[in-house]
mmCIF file of C-alpha atoms in Angstrom:
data_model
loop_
_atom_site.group_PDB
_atom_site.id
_atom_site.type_symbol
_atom_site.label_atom_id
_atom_site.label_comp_id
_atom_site.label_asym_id
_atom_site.label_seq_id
_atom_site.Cartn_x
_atom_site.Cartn_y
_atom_site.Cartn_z
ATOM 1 C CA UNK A 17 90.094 120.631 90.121
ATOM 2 C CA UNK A 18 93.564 121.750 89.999
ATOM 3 C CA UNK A 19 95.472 120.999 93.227
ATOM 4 C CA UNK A 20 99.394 123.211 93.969
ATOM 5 C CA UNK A 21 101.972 121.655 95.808
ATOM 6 C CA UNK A 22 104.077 124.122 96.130
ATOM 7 C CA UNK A 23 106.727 124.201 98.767
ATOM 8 C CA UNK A 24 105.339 121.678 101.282
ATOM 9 C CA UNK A 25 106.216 120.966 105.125
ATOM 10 C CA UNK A 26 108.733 119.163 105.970
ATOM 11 C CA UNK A 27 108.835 116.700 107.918
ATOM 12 C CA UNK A 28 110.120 115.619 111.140
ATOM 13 C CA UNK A 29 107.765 112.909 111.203
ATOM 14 C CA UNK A 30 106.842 109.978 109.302
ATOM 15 C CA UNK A 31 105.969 109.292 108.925
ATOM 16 C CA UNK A 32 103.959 110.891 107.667
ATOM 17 C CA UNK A 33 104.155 110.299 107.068
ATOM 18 C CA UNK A 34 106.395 113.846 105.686
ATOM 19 C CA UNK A 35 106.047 118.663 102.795
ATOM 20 C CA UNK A 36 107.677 121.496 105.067
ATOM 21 C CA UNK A 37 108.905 125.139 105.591
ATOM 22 C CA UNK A 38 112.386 125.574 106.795
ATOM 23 C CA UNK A 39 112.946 124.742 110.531
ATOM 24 C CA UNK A 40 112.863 128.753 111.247
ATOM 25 C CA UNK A 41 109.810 129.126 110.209
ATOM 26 C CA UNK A 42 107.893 131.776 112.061
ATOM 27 C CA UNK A 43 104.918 134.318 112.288
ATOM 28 C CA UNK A 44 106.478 135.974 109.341
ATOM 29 C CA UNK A 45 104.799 133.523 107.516
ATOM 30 C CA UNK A 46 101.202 134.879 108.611
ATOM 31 C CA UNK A 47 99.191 135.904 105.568
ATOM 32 C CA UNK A 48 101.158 133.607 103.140
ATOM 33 C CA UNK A 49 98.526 131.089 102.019
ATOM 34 C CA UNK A 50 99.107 127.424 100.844
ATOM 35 C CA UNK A 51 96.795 125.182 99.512
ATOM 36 C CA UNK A 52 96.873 121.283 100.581
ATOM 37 C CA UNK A 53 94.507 118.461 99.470
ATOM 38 C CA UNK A 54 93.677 116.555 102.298
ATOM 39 C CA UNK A 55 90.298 114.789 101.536
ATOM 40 C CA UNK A 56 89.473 118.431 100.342
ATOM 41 C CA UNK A 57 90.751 121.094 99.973
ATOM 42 C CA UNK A 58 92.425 123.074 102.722
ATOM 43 C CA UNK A 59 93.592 126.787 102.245
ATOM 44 C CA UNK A 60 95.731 127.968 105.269
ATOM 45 C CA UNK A 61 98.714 129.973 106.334
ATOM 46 C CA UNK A 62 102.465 128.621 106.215
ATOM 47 C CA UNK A 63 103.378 128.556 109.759
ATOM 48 C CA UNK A 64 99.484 126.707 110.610
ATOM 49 C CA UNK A 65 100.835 123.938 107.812
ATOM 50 C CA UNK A 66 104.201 123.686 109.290
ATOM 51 C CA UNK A 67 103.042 123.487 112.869
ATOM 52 C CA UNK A 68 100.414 120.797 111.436
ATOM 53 C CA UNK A 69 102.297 118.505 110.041
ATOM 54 C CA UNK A 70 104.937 119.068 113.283
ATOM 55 C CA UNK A 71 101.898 117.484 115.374
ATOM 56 C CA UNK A 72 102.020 113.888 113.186
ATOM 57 C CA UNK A 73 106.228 113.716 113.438
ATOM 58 C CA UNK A 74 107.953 111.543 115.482
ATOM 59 C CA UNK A 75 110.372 114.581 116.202
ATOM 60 C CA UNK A 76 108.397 117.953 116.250
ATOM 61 C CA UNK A 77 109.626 120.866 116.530
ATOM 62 C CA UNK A 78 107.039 123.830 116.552
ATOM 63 C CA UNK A 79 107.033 127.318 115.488
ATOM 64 C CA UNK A 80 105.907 130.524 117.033
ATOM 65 C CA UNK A 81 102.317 131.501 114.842
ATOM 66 C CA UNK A 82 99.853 133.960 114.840
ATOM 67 C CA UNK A 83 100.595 135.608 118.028
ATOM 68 C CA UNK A 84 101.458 131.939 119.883
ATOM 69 C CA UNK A 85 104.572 130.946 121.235
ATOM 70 C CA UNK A 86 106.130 127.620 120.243
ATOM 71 C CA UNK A 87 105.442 126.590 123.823
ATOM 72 C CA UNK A 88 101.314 127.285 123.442
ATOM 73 C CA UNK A 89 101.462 125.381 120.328
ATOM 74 C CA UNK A 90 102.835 122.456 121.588
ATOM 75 C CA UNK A 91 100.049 122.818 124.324
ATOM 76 C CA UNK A 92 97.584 122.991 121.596
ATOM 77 C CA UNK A 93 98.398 119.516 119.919
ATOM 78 C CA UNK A 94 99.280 118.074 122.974
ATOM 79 C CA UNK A 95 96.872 119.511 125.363
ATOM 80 C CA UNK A 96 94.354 116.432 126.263
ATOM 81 C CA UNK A 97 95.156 113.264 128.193
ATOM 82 C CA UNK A 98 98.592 112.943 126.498
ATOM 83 C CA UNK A 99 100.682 116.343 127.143
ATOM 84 C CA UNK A 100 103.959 114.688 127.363
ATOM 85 C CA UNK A 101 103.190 111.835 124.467
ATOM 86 C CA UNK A 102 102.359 111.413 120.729
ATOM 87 C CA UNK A 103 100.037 114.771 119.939
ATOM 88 C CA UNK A 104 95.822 114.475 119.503
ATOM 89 C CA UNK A 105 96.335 114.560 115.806
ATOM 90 C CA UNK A 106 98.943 111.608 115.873
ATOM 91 C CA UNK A 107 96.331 109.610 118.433
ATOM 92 C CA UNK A 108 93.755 110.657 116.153
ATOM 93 C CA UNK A 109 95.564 108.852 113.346
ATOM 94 C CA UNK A 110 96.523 105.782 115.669
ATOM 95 C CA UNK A 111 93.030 105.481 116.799
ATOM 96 C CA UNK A 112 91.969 104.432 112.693
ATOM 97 C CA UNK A 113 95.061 102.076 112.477
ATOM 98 C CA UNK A 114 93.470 98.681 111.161
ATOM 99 C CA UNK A 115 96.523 96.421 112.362
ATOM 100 C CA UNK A 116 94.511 93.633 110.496
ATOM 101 C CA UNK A 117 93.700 94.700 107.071
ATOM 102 C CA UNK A 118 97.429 96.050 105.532
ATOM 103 C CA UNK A 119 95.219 96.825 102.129
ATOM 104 C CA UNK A 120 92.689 99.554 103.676
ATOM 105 C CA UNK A 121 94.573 100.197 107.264
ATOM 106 C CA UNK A 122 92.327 102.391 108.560
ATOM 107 C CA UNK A 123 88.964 101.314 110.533
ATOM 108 C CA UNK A 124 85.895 102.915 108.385
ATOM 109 C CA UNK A 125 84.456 106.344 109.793
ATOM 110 C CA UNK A 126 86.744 110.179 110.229
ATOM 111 C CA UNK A 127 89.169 111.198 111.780
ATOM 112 C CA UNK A 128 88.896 114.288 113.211
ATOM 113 C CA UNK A 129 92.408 116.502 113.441
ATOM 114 C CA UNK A 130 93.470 119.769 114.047
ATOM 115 C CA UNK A 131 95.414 122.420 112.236
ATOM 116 C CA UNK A 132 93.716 125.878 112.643
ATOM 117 C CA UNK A 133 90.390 124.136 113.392
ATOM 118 C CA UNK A 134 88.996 120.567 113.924
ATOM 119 C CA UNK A 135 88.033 118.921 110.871
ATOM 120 C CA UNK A 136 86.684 115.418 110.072
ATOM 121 C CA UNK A 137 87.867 113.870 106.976
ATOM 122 C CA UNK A 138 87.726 110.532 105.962
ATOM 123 C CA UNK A 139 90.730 108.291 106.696
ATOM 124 C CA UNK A 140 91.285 107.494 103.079
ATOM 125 C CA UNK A 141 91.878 111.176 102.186
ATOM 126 C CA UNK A 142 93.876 111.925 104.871
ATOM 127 C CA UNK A 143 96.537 109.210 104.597
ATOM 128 C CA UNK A 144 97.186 110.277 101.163
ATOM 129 C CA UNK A 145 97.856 113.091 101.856
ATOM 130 C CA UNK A 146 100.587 111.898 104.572
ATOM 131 C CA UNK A 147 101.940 109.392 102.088
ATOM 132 C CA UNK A 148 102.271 112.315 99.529
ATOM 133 C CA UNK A 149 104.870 113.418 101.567
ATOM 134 C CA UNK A 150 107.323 109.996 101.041
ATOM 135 C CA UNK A 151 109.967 109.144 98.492
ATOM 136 C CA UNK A 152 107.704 106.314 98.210
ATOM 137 C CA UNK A 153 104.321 106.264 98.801
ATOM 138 C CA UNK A 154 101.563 103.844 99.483
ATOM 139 C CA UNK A 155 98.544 105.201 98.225
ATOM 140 C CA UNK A 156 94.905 103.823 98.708
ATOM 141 C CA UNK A 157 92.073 103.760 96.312
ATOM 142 C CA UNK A 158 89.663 106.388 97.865
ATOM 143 C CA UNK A 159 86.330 107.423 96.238
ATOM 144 C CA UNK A 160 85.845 109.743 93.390
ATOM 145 C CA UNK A 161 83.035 112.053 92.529
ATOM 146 C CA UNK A 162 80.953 109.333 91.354
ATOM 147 C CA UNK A 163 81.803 107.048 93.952
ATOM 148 C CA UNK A 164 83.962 104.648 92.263
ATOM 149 C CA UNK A 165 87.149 103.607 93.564
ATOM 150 C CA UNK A 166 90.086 104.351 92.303
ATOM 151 C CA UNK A 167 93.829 104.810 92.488
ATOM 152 C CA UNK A 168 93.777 107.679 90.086
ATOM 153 C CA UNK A 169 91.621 109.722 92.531
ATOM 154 C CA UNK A 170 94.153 109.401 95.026
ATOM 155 C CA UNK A 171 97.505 109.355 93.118
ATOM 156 C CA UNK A 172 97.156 112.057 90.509
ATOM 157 C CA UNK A 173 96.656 114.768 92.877
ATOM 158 C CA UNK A 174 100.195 113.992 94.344
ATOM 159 C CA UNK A 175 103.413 113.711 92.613
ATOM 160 C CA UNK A 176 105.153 110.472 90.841
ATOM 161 C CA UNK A 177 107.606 108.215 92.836
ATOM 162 C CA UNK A 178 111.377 109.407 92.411
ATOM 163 C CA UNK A 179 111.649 105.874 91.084
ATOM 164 C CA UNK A 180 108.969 106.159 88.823
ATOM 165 C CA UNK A 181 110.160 108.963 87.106
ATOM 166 C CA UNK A 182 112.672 108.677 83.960
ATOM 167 C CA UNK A 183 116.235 110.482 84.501
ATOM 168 C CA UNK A 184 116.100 113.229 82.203
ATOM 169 C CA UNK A 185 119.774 114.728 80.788
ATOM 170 C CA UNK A 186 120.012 117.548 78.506
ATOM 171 C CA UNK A 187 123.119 120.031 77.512
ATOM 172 C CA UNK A 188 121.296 123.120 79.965
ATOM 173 C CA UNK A 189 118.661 123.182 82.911
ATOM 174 C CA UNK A 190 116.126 124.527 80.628
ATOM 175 C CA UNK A 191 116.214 121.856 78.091
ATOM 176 C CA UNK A 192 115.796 119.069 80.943
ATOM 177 C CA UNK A 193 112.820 121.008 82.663
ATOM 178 C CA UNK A 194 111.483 120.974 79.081
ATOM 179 C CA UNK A 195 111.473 117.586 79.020
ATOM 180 C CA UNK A 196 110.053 117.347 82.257
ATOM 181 C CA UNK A 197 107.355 119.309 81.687
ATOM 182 C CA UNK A 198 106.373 117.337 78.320
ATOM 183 C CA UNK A 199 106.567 113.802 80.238
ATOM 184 C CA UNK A 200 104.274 115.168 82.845
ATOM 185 C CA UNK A 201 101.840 116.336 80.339
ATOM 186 C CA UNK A 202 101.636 113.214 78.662
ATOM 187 C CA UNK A 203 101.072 111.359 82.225
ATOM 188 C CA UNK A 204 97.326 110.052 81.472
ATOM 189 C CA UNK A 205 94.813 106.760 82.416
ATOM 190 C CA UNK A 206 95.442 104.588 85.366
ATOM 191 C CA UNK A 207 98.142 105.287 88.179
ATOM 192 C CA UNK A 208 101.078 103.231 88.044
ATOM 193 C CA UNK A 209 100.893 99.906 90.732
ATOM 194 C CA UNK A 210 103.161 101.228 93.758
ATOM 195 C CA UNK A 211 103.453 97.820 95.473
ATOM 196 C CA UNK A 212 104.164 96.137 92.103
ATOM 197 C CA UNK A 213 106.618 98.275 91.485
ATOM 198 C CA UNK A 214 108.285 98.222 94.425
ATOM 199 C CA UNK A 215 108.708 94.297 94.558
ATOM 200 C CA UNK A 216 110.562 94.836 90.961
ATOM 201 C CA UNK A 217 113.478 96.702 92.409
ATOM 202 C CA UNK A 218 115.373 93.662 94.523
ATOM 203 C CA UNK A 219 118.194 94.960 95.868
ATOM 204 C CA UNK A 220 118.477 98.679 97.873
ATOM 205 C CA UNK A 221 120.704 99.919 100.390
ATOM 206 C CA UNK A 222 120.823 102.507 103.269
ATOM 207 C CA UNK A 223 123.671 102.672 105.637
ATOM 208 C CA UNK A 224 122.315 102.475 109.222
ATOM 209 C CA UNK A 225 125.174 103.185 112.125
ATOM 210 C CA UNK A 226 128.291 103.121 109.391
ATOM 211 C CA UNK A 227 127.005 99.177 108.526
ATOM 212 C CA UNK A 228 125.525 99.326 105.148
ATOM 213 C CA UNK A 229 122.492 96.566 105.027
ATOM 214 C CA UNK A 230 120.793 95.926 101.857
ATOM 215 C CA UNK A 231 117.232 94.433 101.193
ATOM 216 C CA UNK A 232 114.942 94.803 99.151
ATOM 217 C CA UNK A 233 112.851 97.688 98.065
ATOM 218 C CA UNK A 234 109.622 96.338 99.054
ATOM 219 C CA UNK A 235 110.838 95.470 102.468
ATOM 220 C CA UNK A 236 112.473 98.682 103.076
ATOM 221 C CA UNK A 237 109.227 100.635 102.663
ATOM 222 C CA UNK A 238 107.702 98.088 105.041
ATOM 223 C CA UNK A 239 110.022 99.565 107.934
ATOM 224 C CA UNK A 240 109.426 102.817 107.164
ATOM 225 C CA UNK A 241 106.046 102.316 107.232
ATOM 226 C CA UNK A 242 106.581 100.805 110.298
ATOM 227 C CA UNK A 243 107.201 104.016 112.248
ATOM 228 C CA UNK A 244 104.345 106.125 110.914
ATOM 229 C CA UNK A 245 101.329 106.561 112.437
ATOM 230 C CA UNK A 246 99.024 105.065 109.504
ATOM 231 C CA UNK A 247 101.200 102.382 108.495
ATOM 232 C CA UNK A 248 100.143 100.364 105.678
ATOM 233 C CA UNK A 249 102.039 97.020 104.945
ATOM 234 C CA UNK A 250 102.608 95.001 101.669
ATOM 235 C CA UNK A 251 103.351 91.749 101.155
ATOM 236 C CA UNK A 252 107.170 91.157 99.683
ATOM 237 C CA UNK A 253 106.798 87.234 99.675
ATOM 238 C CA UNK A 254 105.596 85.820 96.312
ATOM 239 C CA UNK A 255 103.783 83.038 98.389
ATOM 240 C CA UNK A 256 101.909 84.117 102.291
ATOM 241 C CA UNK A 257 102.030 86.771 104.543
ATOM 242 C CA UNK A 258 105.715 88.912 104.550
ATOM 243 C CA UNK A 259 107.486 86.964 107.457
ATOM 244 C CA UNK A 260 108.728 90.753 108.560
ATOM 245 C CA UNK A 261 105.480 92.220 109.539
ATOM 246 C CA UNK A 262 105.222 90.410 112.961
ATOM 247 C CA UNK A 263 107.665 92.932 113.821
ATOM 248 C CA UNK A 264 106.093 95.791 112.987
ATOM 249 C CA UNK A 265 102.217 95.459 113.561
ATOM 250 C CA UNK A 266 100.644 96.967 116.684
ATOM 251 C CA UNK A 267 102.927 99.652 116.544
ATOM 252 C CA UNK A 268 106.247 97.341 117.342
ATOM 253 C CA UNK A 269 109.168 99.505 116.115
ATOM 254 C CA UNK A 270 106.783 103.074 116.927
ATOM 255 C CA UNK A 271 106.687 102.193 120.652
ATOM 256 C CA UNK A 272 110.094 101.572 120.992
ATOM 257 C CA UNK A 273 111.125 105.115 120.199
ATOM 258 C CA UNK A 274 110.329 107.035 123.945
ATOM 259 C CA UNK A 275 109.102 110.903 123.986
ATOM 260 C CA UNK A 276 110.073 114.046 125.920
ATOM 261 C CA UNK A 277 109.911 117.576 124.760
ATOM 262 C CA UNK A 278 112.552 120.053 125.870
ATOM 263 C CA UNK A 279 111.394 123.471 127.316
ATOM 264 C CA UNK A 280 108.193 122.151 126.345
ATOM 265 C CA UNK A 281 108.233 122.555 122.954
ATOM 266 C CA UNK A 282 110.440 120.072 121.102
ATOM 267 C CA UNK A 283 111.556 116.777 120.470
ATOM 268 C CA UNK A 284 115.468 118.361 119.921
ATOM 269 C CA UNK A 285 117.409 117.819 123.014
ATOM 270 C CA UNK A 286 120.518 116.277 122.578
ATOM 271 C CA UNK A 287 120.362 113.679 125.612
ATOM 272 C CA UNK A 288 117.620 112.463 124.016
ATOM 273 C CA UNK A 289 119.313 112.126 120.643
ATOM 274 C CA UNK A 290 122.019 110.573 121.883
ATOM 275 C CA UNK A 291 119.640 107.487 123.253
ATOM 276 C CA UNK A 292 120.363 104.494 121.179
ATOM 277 C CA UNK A 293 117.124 102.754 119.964
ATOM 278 C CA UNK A 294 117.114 98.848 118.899
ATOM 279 C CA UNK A 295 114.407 98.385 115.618
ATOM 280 C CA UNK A 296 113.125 95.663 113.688
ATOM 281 C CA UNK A 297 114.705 95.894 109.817
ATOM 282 C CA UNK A 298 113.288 92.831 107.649
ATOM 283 C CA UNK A 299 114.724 90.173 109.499
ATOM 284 C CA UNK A 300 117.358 92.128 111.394
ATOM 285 C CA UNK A 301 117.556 94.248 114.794
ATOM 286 C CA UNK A 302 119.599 96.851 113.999
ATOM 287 C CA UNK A 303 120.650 99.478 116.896
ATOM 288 C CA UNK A 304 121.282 102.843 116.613
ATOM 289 C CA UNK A 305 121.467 106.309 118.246
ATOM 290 C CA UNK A 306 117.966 107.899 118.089
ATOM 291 C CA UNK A 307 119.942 110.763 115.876
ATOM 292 C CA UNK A 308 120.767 108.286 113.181
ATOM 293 C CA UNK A 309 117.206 106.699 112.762
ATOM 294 C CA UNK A 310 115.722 110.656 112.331
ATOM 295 C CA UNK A 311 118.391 111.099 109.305
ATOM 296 C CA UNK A 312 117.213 107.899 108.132
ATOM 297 C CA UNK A 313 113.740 108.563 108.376
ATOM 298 C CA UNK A 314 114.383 112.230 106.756
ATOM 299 C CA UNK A 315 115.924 110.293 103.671
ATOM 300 C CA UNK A 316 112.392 108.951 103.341
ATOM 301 C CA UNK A 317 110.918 112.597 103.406
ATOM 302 C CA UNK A 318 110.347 114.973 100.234
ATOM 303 C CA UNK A 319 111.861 117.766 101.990
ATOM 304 C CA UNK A 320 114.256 116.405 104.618
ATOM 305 C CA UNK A 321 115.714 118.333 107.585
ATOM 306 C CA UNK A 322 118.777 116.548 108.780
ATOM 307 C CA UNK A 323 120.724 116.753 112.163
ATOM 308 C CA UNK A 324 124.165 116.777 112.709
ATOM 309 C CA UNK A 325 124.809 113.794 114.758
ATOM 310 C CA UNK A 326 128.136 114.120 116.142
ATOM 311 C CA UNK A 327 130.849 116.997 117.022
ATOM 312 C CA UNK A 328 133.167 115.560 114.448
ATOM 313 C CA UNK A 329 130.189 114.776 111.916
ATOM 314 C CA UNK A 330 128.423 116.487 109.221
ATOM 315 C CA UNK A 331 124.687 117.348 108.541
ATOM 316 C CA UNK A 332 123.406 115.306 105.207
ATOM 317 C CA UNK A 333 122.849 116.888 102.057
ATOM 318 C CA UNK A 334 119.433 117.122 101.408
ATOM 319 C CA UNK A 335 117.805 115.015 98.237
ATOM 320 C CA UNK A 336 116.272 117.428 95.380
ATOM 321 C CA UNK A 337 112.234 117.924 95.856
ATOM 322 C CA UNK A 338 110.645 115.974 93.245
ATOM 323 C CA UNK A 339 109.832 117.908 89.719
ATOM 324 C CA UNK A 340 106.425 119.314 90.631
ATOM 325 C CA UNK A 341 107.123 121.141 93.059
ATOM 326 C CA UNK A 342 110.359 123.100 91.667
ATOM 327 C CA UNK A 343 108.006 123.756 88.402
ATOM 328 C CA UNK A 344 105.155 124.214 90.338
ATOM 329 C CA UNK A 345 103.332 122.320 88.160
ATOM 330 C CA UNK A 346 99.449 121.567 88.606
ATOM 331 C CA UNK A 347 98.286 118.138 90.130
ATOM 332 C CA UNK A 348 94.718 116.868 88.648
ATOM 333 C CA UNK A 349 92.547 115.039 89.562
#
């Protein structure tokens, strides 16, 4: 089947992983459907998708929906024996984490999550999906229809990697969408190798705190794996185990980040942004105020929502949304 991606939530999370309505979203959004492919596919309403995929971000920031304030929403993800902490569907995600395997990550059975309803999916599906929602994603080989394992089940119903993609030019907008549209028709057989090609691109780097620090490609998706709530590691070494991930696993670099919601709603308040948080970085420790790490993790995201860090500074310019979803092209299977 045909699966949309049209404007998807963003983030505020990893992590999730990750896909998002503006910030401001609200019930106006009620009777405004999306589809999402999540194991399956899901048909809901806007604000239920952006409140969603608030409850798996290490920031959220929920909207009123369907009659529900932002407060009883945040009571809804967050109402069992963790109020104050990571939401159910983020513990429900945790709970799968295989710390030992970095090739499947997730311990065999469902999860079971909430967006309108409770739903079980498999873990497979559902990390996809959250990984869909990255600049560069780690996808795993879930089963097809006839039970084989593949990457092309998983990857083709989600978009390319930006640095997968060729740079088209052309003299007007139109003639470069045209080429877009004719590479992605001619985008057939097997799924590119994401890991692979992320160990070919040696030398990337982010700015972190005004100190720019520059590593490889490989080992930068390691740490932002590192604060999602599915991680799933690779192996940047050509030889042995990547020295680095002793300072991720078991949720290293996750648990240093604390949590408190303001007026019971959101992760937003400006004490808390103003915390400075020491994390693992390859090799390094690198500390910075918790409001730098979210603009770094938003640079990560599809469809980033950036903070203004500083009276004197400025909020980030947001990275285009990759070509599928301004063309609204369909993603098959």
């Amino acid at each position: 089947m045909s699966v949309y991606r049209t404007i998807l939530l963003a983030f505020a999370s990893l992590l999730p992983i990750a896909l998002a309505l503006p910030a401001t979203a609200s019930t106006t959004n009620k009777g405004s459907k999306s589809e999402r492919y999540i194991g399956g596919p899901f048909s809901l309403e806007g604000c239920y998708w952006y409140n969603f995929h608030q409850s798996i971000s290490l920031w959220p920031v929920y909207t009123n929906c369907d009659g529900k304030t932002k407060a009883e929403w945040r009571a809804k993800f967050h109402q069992k024996s963790h109020p104050g902490n990571f939401s159910d569907n983020a513990q429900a995600l945790m709970a799968k984490s295989n710390q030992q395997n970095h090739t499947d990550v997730y311990i065999p059975g469902h999860i079971r999550f909430e967006i309108d309803q409770h739903y079980d999916k498999a873990p497979c599906g559902v990390f996809n999906y959250i990984q869909s929602r990255h600049r560069t994603p780690l996808y795993l080989q879930c089963k097809d229809n006839n039970n084989n394992k593949t990457h092309r089940a998983s990857y083709g119903m989600y978009s390319a990697n930006d640095y997968l993609k060729p740079k088209f030019v052309g003299a007007t907008k139109s003639a470069r969408i045209q080429a877009e549209k004719a590479w992605e028709a001619g985008q057939t057989g097997n799924a590119p190798d994401v890991p692979v090609e992320l160990k070919k691109i040696t030398r990337v780097t982010k700015e972190v705190n005004g100190k720019h620090h520059t590593m490889s490609a490989c080992q930068w998706s390691n740490f932002f794996q590192s604060l999602a709530f599915l991680p799933r590691y690779i192996n940047c070494e050509t030889k042995g185990a990547d020295p680095h991930l002793k300072n991720y696993e078991k949720f290293a670099n996750l648990n240093k980040i604390t949590f408190g919601f303001s007026q019971g709603t959101s992760h937003t308040n400006k004490d808390f942004f103003d915390k400075e948080i020491t994390l693992a970085v390859g090799d390094k420790t690198v500390t910075a105020k918790a409001c730098v790490w979210y603009n770094l993790v938003q640079t990560e995201v599809r469809w980033p929502m950036y903070r203004k860090c500083s009276a004197t500074g400025k909020v980030l310019a947001s990275p285009a949304p990759d070509l599928m979803v301004i063309h609204n092209l369909p993603y098959k299977n």
